[in-house]
Amino acid sequence: MRTILLVIACVAPVSIVPAFGQSAPAAPVQKATASSSSWTAPEGRALVDKYCVTCHNGKLKTGNLELDKLDLAHLGDHAEIGEKVVRKLRAGMMPPTGMPRPDKATTDRLIGWMESELDRSAVTYLPPPGLHRLNRTEYTNAVRDVLDLDVDATKFLPPDDSTRGFDNIAGALTLSPALMEAYLSAAGKISRLAVGDVSAPTQAVFEVPNDTAQNYHIDGLPFGTRGGILIKYQFPADGEYSFKVKGVTGYFQAVLGGVKGEQLEVVVDGERVKLFDWDKEISNTTGNGKATPRIPIKAGLHTVGVTFLATNDVPGSELNRPFQRTMNTPGSIPGFLFYPHVGQVWIEGPYGATGAPETAARKKIFVCRPATAAEESSCARTIATNLVKHAYRRPATPADLTLLMKFYQDGRADNGTFNDGIEALLQRVLVDPEFIYRLEPEPAGLVAGKTYRISDLALASRLSFFLWSSVPDDELLDLAAQGKLKDPAVLEKQVKRMLADPKADALVGNFTGQWLSVRSLKTTEPVVNLFPDFDDNLRAAYQKEVELFFGSIIHEDHSVLDLLTADYTFVNERLAKQYGIPDIYGPQFRRVTLPADLDMRRGLLGKGALMTVTSNAARTSPVARGKWFLQTFLGVSPPDPPPNVPQIKDKPADATGNTHIPTMRETMELHHTNPTCASCHRIFEPIGLALENFDATGAWRTKDGESPIDASGVLVDGTKIDGVASLRESLIARSDQFVRVVTEKLLTYGLGRGVEYQDMPMLRSIVHEAAPTKYRFSSIVLGIVKSPAFQTNMKIADANTQRVAQ
């Protein structure tokens, strides 16, 4: 079967799609809308000559720009340069610090005139879309929605490459021979699991992060418990399973834990299946752990909990406050109580497997059940038809069914069962290019260079992968198959329905995780000796806070400007302690209104997660924070540093032998001794220093060592700031640019390609249309979905096409 699948995957019927990387002429599909201006080219030239040409001329060529030669009367012919200038002006990055600059009203008029000129000759940019392979997240979600089966694609497939800030960009999602093998292997494992063809025992290991505090209740576990781990596990078949528990160990594999009399319970779907006496059964195992007896469990997704009864959870009487990161206070330290911690849980089975007759996946797959052998072929065709509709995101064709029925018959032959045939059929579906790729066939007979509206079915896929990172549901597919999705009213209704659906949480996690770099929290490891309270509980709470906050913007359809100004956030007990919010207890998150004394926590700039991922392990980094701020919120990047920049050295010891530990501001001032460094550091350093009250773990502080923190500074445009509040106000003053940046990031994510300078007139049109709603999130998404770039492709000449190996 494996050999047959490999051949099928390589030589199946071809589909013609544009070759990625080939250029295509612009298409005069729709002009963008922009505000007009009464300025003329000579007026614009006078202003550029006065404030810009001093540096950007043919002699100096600063920034590789020669604006003295730029023909402003035909700015549309030089759109790349024009868009670069507009972006810098909107972000307030030019003219540079210390140089004369026009007043804001004049600058705004110049920007408006330039954008109007650029938009006047604009045409919709339609580059070749390339091949869009499902990334790991999309693959996981597609399997979930097609088969009602939860799998973790990270166990089957290697990490995806990212470009333009996201991992769903077509050009980065290549397919190597090794990845093809991984897809084939994954298809075999998933099809066996879905059908229930698993009998040999397997072993799954789950580890609790070693910096997890386990003195507190974990959300989802029974009340009256503390610590442990909560596991969602897909049991492959009806049978018996055992659960081995290992405690956290120290030197010589001795199990740690100074508190005696602890009891550890194992629960499945909330029901206790075993109660361990920790002292007698686990703590004396020298790290080998202890297994439960084999327990009968039905196939399917179940929740497994391993947790301690909170019988010894009493208020601490220590004179010294214990660390939040409980692993920093082991029992060897006098005066501190150390509760035992769960380190690993092993799930083994099934033993005595008897199949999987009643799983959600089987109910999803087996839409019919043959009563006799004569009905099997007809039922198999019905199952194939249903699978094709959801996996290929379109109605099944006779050719699809002919091909799949051959695989069914091969699986059914040689004493195979009906289930064996369906398993073979399903395995073939999961390796088909129409499942692994998002293919969009071109209309027949279209002349090269002509634009065309993509089909409703292709539009349904684009929409669902944009908002759900998964396949369309039945409602969306049925509307597309009927040709109704292209209707603007129907499309708008579907977009709002999909944003309100819980599956839109995929947009929250995937978009914010990458745009705001929250994904990197998982690998963030602040130095323990310097930040002994930072633990995995706080790491997880930080991520959850950002996701809930951004999710509230989506689900409540707020203005995207609320991302900067919202006076509320979401906290649980652990995060509330970090922020200094009183009277919050338990692991559940709740929405809280921020009081006046926590104004620094308003909006994205106050989120501890973002301050943590923009710091180094041992200290803050004003340079990293400043560059991140410019790139994330204003869409501009400062120049790259010159090569071989030396490390800043500590100041030497004074005459008494004392070495002064400089504050971060004093350290940054050493950059200013080099004029080359100073010219760039003046752009982003004041931003980073304005955030210095947040330490490397996002905690608020007023001192750097023993010295009061000075968060004052001057931005490039001359704006004076003195901390996070004034920095936030400076960003609100440029809210028009922030909205454009959010729209640009969403457009990149939604199109699955980078946004180029040719796209900017269309982007401005989307923002312009969203303005009457005060930039509600849904209005920006609707603008993207209704845009020509989202709904239109261009026919590529045959010479610029490639055959897709299927």
PDB file of N, CA and C in Angstrom, residues 609-676:
ATOM      1  N   ALA A 609       3.482  39.782  28.550  1.00  0.00           N
ATOM      2  CA  ALA A 609       4.001  38.863  27.539  1.00  0.00           C
ATOM      3  C   ALA A 609       4.883  39.591  26.545  1.00  0.00           C
ATOM      4  N   LEU A 610       4.430  40.759  26.077  1.00  0.00           N
ATOM      5  CA  LEU A 610       5.171  41.479  25.044  1.00  0.00           C
ATOM      6  C   LEU A 610       6.454  42.078  25.604  1.00  0.00           C
ATOM      7  N   MET A 611       6.432  42.477  26.861  1.00  0.00           N
ATOM      8  CA  MET A 611       7.651  42.999  27.472  1.00  0.00           C
ATOM      9  C   MET A 611       8.665  41.881  27.730  1.00  0.00           C
ATOM     10  N   THR A 612       8.173  40.659  27.950  1.00  0.00           N
ATOM     11  CA  THR A 612       9.074  39.530  28.204  1.00  0.00           C
ATOM     12  C   THR A 612       9.759  39.067  26.924  1.00  0.00           C
ATOM     13  N   VAL A 613       9.000  38.922  25.844  1.00  0.00           N
ATOM     14  CA  VAL A 613       9.593  38.397  24.602  1.00  0.00           C
ATOM     15  C   VAL A 613      10.508  39.407  23.924  1.00  0.00           C
ATOM     16  N   THR A 614      10.462  40.674  24.354  1.00  0.00           N
ATOM     17  CA  THR A 614      11.355  41.674  23.780  1.00  0.00           C
ATOM     18  C   THR A 614      12.525  41.977  24.705  1.00  0.00           C
ATOM     19  N   SER A 615      12.778  41.093  25.667  1.00  0.00           N
ATOM     20  CA  SER A 615      13.899  41.262  26.593  1.00  0.00           C
ATOM     21  C   SER A 615      14.914  40.142  26.397  1.00  0.00           C
ATOM     22  N   ASN A 616      16.084  40.353  26.941  1.00  0.00           N
ATOM     23  CA  ASN A 616      17.083  39.291  27.004  1.00  0.00           C
ATOM     24  C   ASN A 616      16.835  38.459  28.261  1.00  0.00           C
ATOM     25  N   ALA A 617      17.534  37.356  28.379  1.00  0.00           N
ATOM     26  CA  ALA A 617      17.306  36.452  29.503  1.00  0.00           C
ATOM     27  C   ALA A 617      17.675  37.089  30.836  1.00  0.00           C
ATOM     28  N   ALA A 618      18.687  37.977  30.845  1.00  0.00           N
ATOM     29  CA  ALA A 618      19.182  38.524  32.099  1.00  0.00           C
ATOM     30  C   ALA A 618      18.806  39.982  32.317  1.00  0.00           C
ATOM     31  N   ARG A 619      18.292  40.650  31.274  1.00  0.00           N
ATOM     32  CA  ARG A 619      18.018  42.079  31.420  1.00  0.00           C
ATOM     33  C   ARG A 619      17.056  42.530  30.331  1.00  0.00           C
ATOM     34  N   THR A 620      16.607  43.754  30.489  1.00  0.00           N
ATOM     35  CA  THR A 620      15.795  44.346  29.427  1.00  0.00           C
ATOM     36  C   THR A 620      16.677  44.705  28.242  1.00  0.00           C
ATOM     37  N   SER A 621      16.055  45.014  27.133  1.00  0.00           N
ATOM     38  CA  SER A 621      16.795  45.422  25.942  1.00  0.00           C
ATOM     39  C   SER A 621      16.065  46.576  25.268  1.00  0.00           C
ATOM     40  N   PRO A 622      16.413  47.819  25.606  1.00  0.00           N
ATOM     41  CA  PRO A 622      15.778  48.953  24.940  1.00  0.00           C
ATOM     42  C   PRO A 622      15.938  48.924  23.427  1.00  0.00           C
ATOM     43  N   VAL A 623      17.047  48.370  22.957  1.00  0.00           N
ATOM     44  CA  VAL A 623      17.249  48.278  21.516  1.00  0.00           C
ATOM     45  C   VAL A 623      16.216  47.331  20.903  1.00  0.00           C
ATOM     46  N   ALA A 624      16.087  46.138  21.477  1.00  0.00           N
ATOM     47  CA  ALA A 624      15.130  45.168  20.944  1.00  0.00           C
ATOM     48  C   ALA A 624      13.697  45.675  21.066  1.00  0.00           C
ATOM     49  N   ARG A 625      13.372  46.279  22.206  1.00  0.00           N
ATOM     50  CA  ARG A 625      12.019  46.794  22.403  1.00  0.00           C
ATOM     51  C   ARG A 625      11.715  47.936  21.441  1.00  0.00           C
ATOM     52  N   GLY A 626      12.687  48.813  21.253  1.00  0.00           N
ATOM     53  CA  GLY A 626      12.464  49.936  20.345  1.00  0.00           C
ATOM     54  C   GLY A 626      12.257  49.490  18.908  1.00  0.00           C
ATOM     55  N   LYS A 627      13.085  48.568  18.438  1.00  0.00           N
ATOM     56  CA  LYS A 627      12.926  48.057  17.066  1.00  0.00           C
ATOM     57  C   LYS A 627      11.611  47.306  16.920  1.00  0.00           C
ATOM     58  N   TRP A 628      11.265  46.503  17.938  1.00  0.00           N
ATOM     59  CA  TRP A 628       9.998  45.758  17.907  1.00  0.00           C
ATOM     60  C   TRP A 628       8.822  46.719  17.832  1.00  0.00           C
ATOM     61  N   PHE A 629       8.849  47.787  18.597  1.00  0.00           N
ATOM     62  CA  PHE A 629       7.770  48.778  18.594  1.00  0.00           C
ATOM     63  C   PHE A 629       7.605  49.374  17.194  1.00  0.00           C
ATOM     64  N   LEU A 630       8.691  49.783  16.579  1.00  0.00           N
ATOM     65  CA  LEU A 630       8.625  50.397  15.256  1.00  0.00           C
ATOM     66  C   LEU A 630       8.087  49.420  14.212  1.00  0.00           C
ATOM     67  N   GLN A 631       8.574  48.183  14.255  1.00  0.00           N
ATOM     68  CA  GLN A 631       8.156  47.202  13.265  1.00  0.00           C
ATOM     69  C   GLN A 631       6.721  46.739  13.486  1.00  0.00           C
ATOM     70  N   THR A 632       6.341  46.538  14.748  1.00  0.00           N
ATOM     71  CA  THR A 632       5.036  45.952  15.062  1.00  0.00           C
ATOM     72  C   THR A 632       3.905  46.947  14.964  1.00  0.00           C
ATOM     73  N   PHE A 633       4.133  48.170  15.398  1.00  0.00           N
ATOM     74  CA  PHE A 633       3.046  49.149  15.491  1.00  0.00           C
ATOM     75  C   PHE A 633       3.087  50.238  14.421  1.00  0.00           C
ATOM     76  N   LEU A 634       4.254  50.523  13.885  1.00  0.00           N
ATOM     77  CA  LEU A 634       4.367  51.576  12.875  1.00  0.00           C
ATOM     78  C   LEU A 634       4.794  51.057  11.514  1.00  0.00           C
ATOM     79  N   GLY A 635       5.197  49.791  11.436  1.00  0.00           N
ATOM     80  CA  GLY A 635       5.499  49.189  10.142  1.00  0.00           C
ATOM     81  C   GLY A 635       6.767  49.666   9.494  1.00  0.00           C
ATOM     82  N   VAL A 636       7.722  50.153  10.278  1.00  0.00           N
ATOM     83  CA  VAL A 636       9.011  50.592   9.739  1.00  0.00           C
ATOM     84  C   VAL A 636      10.125  49.881  10.493  1.00  0.00           C
ATOM     85  N   SER A 637      11.249  49.722   9.840  1.00  0.00           N
ATOM     86  CA  SER A 637      12.410  49.077  10.458  1.00  0.00           C
ATOM     87  C   SER A 637      13.588  50.023  10.417  1.00  0.00           C
ATOM     88  N   PRO A 638      14.289  50.182  11.529  1.00  0.00           N
ATOM     89  CA  PRO A 638      15.500  51.004  11.503  1.00  0.00           C
ATOM     90  C   PRO A 638      16.586  50.295  10.694  1.00  0.00           C
ATOM     91  N   PRO A 639      17.618  51.019  10.304  1.00  0.00           N
ATOM     92  CA  PRO A 639      18.702  50.386   9.547  1.00  0.00           C
ATOM     93  C   PRO A 639      19.358  49.257  10.328  1.00  0.00           C
ATOM     94  N   ASP A 640      19.844  48.259   9.606  1.00  0.00           N
ATOM     95  CA  ASP A 640      20.572  47.177  10.262  1.00  0.00           C
ATOM     96  C   ASP A 640      21.872  47.705  10.853  1.00  0.00           C
ATOM     97  N   PRO A 641      22.330  47.107  11.957  1.00  0.00           N
ATOM     98  CA  PRO A 641      23.587  47.573  12.559  1.00  0.00           C
ATOM     99  C   PRO A 641      24.765  47.240  11.655  1.00  0.00           C
ATOM    100  N   PRO A 642      25.829  48.024  11.739  1.00  0.00           N
ATOM    101  CA  PRO A 642      27.027  47.706  10.945  1.00  0.00           C
ATOM    102  C   PRO A 642      27.652  46.414  11.436  1.00  0.00           C
ATOM    103  N   PRO A 643      28.456  45.747  10.623  1.00  0.00           N
ATOM    104  CA  PRO A 643      29.075  44.486  11.049  1.00  0.00           C
ATOM    105  C   PRO A 643      30.104  44.706  12.158  1.00  0.00           C
ATOM    106  N   ASN A 644      30.298  43.648  12.937  1.00  0.00           N
ATOM    107  CA  ASN A 644      31.353  43.618  13.960  1.00  0.00           C
ATOM    108  C   ASN A 644      31.196  44.719  15.012  1.00  0.00           C
ATOM    109  N   VAL A 645      29.961  44.927  15.440  1.00  0.00           N
ATOM    110  CA  VAL A 645      29.754  45.904  16.516  1.00  0.00           C
ATOM    111  C   VAL A 645      30.278  45.308  17.817  1.00  0.00           C
ATOM    112  N   PRO A 646      31.204  45.970  18.519  1.00  0.00           N
ATOM    113  CA  PRO A 646      31.766  45.393  19.757  1.00  0.00           C
ATOM    114  C   PRO A 646      30.750  45.413  20.888  1.00  0.00           C
ATOM    115  N   GLN A 647      30.905  44.465  21.811  1.00  0.00           N
ATOM    116  CA  GLN A 647      30.068  44.434  23.002  1.00  0.00           C
ATOM    117  C   GLN A 647      30.411  45.616  23.912  1.00  0.00           C
ATOM    118  N   ILE A 648      29.381  46.158  24.549  1.00  0.00           N
ATOM    119  CA  ILE A 648      29.618  47.250  25.495  1.00  0.00           C
ATOM    120  C   ILE A 648      30.256  46.683  26.759  1.00  0.00           C
ATOM    121  N   LYS A 649      31.353  47.278  27.172  1.00  0.00           N
ATOM    122  CA  LYS A 649      32.074  46.782  28.349  1.00  0.00           C
ATOM    123  C   LYS A 649      31.652  47.559  29.596  1.00  0.00           C
ATOM    124  N   ASP A 650      31.693  46.849  30.734  1.00  0.00           N
ATOM    125  CA  ASP A 650      31.408  47.515  31.999  1.00  0.00           C
ATOM    126  C   ASP A 650      32.470  48.569  32.286  1.00  0.00           C
ATOM    127  N   LYS A 651      32.050  49.569  33.045  1.00  0.00           N
ATOM    128  CA  LYS A 651      33.014  50.589  33.429  1.00  0.00           C
ATOM    129  C   LYS A 651      34.063  49.985  34.360  1.00  0.00           C
ATOM    130  N   PRO A 652      35.324  50.431  34.235  1.00  0.00           N
ATOM    131  CA  PRO A 652      36.373  49.861  35.104  1.00  0.00           C
ATOM    132  C   PRO A 652      36.183  50.271  36.556  1.00  0.00           C
ATOM    133  N   ALA A 653      36.845  49.529  37.413  1.00  0.00           N
ATOM    134  CA  ALA A 653      36.757  49.821  38.851  1.00  0.00           C
ATOM    135  C   ALA A 653      37.395  51.166  39.165  1.00  0.00           C
ATOM    136  N   ASP A 654      36.855  51.833  40.201  1.00  0.00           N
ATOM    137  CA  ASP A 654      37.426  53.118  40.588  1.00  0.00           C
ATOM    138  C   ASP A 654      38.632  52.892  41.489  1.00  0.00           C
ATOM    139  N   ALA A 655      39.128  53.961  42.058  1.00  0.00           N
ATOM    140  CA  ALA A 655      40.354  53.867  42.870  1.00  0.00           C
ATOM    141  C   ALA A 655      40.180  52.985  44.094  1.00  0.00           C
ATOM    142  N   THR A 656      38.943  52.872  44.566  1.00  0.00           N
ATOM    143  CA  THR A 656      38.708  52.046  45.753  1.00  0.00           C
ATOM    144  C   THR A 656      38.444  50.596  45.385  1.00  0.00           C
ATOM    145  N   GLY A 657      38.438  50.293  44.094  1.00  0.00           N
ATOM    146  CA  GLY A 657      38.203  48.927  43.660  1.00  0.00           C
ATOM    147  C   GLY A 657      36.755  48.583  43.412  1.00  0.00           C
ATOM    148  N   ASN A 658      35.884  49.567  43.579  1.00  0.00           N
ATOM    149  CA  ASN A 658      34.457  49.317  43.361  1.00  0.00           C
ATOM    150  C   ASN A 658      34.107  49.466  41.879  1.00  0.00           C
ATOM    151  N   THR A 659      33.387  48.498  41.370  1.00  0.00           N
ATOM    152  CA  THR A 659      32.934  48.555  39.988  1.00  0.00           C
ATOM    153  C   THR A 659      31.489  49.020  39.963  1.00  0.00           C
ATOM    154  N   HIS A 660      31.260  50.107  39.252  1.00  0.00           N
ATOM    155  CA  HIS A 660      29.891  50.638  39.156  1.00  0.00           C
ATOM    156  C   HIS A 660      29.081  49.803  38.169  1.00  0.00           C
ATOM    157  N   ILE A 661      27.942  49.319  38.614  1.00  0.00           N
ATOM    158  CA  ILE A 661      27.050  48.607  37.713  1.00  0.00           C
ATOM    159  C   ILE A 661      26.135  49.643  37.068  1.00  0.00           C
ATOM    160  N   PRO A 662      26.304  49.916  35.788  1.00  0.00           N
ATOM    161  CA  PRO A 662      25.544  51.005  35.167  1.00  0.00           C
ATOM    162  C   PRO A 662      24.075  50.647  35.021  1.00  0.00           C
ATOM    163  N   THR A 663      23.237  51.663  35.059  1.00  0.00           N
ATOM    164  CA  THR A 663      21.834  51.459  34.732  1.00  0.00           C
ATOM    165  C   THR A 663      21.717  51.210  33.238  1.00  0.00           C
ATOM    166  N   MET A 664      20.541  50.784  32.804  1.00  0.00           N
ATOM    167  CA  MET A 664      20.370  50.538  31.380  1.00  0.00           C
ATOM    168  C   MET A 664      20.521  51.823  30.577  1.00  0.00           C
ATOM    169  N   ARG A 665      20.045  52.931  31.106  1.00  0.00           N
ATOM    170  CA  ARG A 665      20.212  54.199  30.392  1.00  0.00           C
ATOM    171  C   ARG A 665      21.688  54.555  30.257  1.00  0.00           C
ATOM    172  N   GLU A 666      22.462  54.356  31.323  1.00  0.00           N
ATOM    173  CA  GLU A 666      23.905  54.639  31.242  1.00  0.00           C
ATOM    174  C   GLU A 666      24.578  53.715  30.233  1.00  0.00           C
ATOM    175  N   THR A 667      24.127  52.477  30.189  1.00  0.00           N
ATOM    176  CA  THR A 667      24.692  51.547  29.207  1.00  0.00           C
ATOM    177  C   THR A 667      24.380  52.006  27.794  1.00  0.00           C
ATOM    178  N   MET A 668      23.150  52.426  27.563  1.00  0.00           N
ATOM    179  CA  MET A 668      22.758  52.872  26.228  1.00  0.00           C
ATOM    180  C   MET A 668      23.517  54.129  25.804  1.00  0.00           C
ATOM    181  N   GLU A 669      23.858  54.973  26.771  1.00  0.00           N
ATOM    182  CA  GLU A 669      24.551  56.211  26.425  1.00  0.00           C
ATOM    183  C   GLU A 669      25.932  55.951  25.840  1.00  0.00           C
ATOM    184  N   LEU A 670      26.479  54.771  26.098  1.00  0.00           N
ATOM    185  CA  LEU A 670      27.778  54.434  25.512  1.00  0.00           C
ATOM    186  C   LEU A 670      27.688  54.328  23.997  1.00  0.00           C
ATOM    187  N   HIS A 671      26.475  54.048  23.473  1.00  0.00           N
ATOM    188  CA  HIS A 671      26.316  54.009  22.018  1.00  0.00           C
ATOM    189  C   HIS A 671      26.529  55.390  21.398  1.00  0.00           C
ATOM    190  N   HIS A 672      26.250  56.411  22.170  1.00  0.00           N
ATOM    191  CA  HIS A 672      26.245  57.752  21.612  1.00  0.00           C
ATOM    192  C   HIS A 672      27.642  58.309  21.407  1.00  0.00           C
ATOM    193  N   THR A 673      28.663  57.602  21.924  1.00  0.00           N
ATOM    194  CA  THR A 673      30.034  58.061  21.713  1.00  0.00           C
ATOM    195  C   THR A 673      30.485  57.848  20.288  1.00  0.00           C
ATOM    196  N   ASN A 674      29.781  56.976  19.556  1.00  0.00           N
ATOM    197  CA  ASN A 674      30.094  56.729  18.146  1.00  0.00           C
ATOM    198  C   ASN A 674      29.004  57.371  17.300  1.00  0.00           C
ATOM    199  N   PRO A 675      29.344  58.370  16.500  1.00  0.00           N
ATOM    200  CA  PRO A 675      28.319  59.060  15.706  1.00  0.00           C
ATOM    201  C   PRO A 675      27.533  58.125  14.796  1.00  0.00           C
ATOM    202  N   THR A 676      28.189  57.109  14.266  1.00  0.00           N
ATOM    203  CA  THR A 676      27.494  56.170  13.384  1.00  0.00           C
ATOM    204  C   THR A 676      26.409  55.420  14.146  1.00  0.00           C
TER     205      THR A 676
END
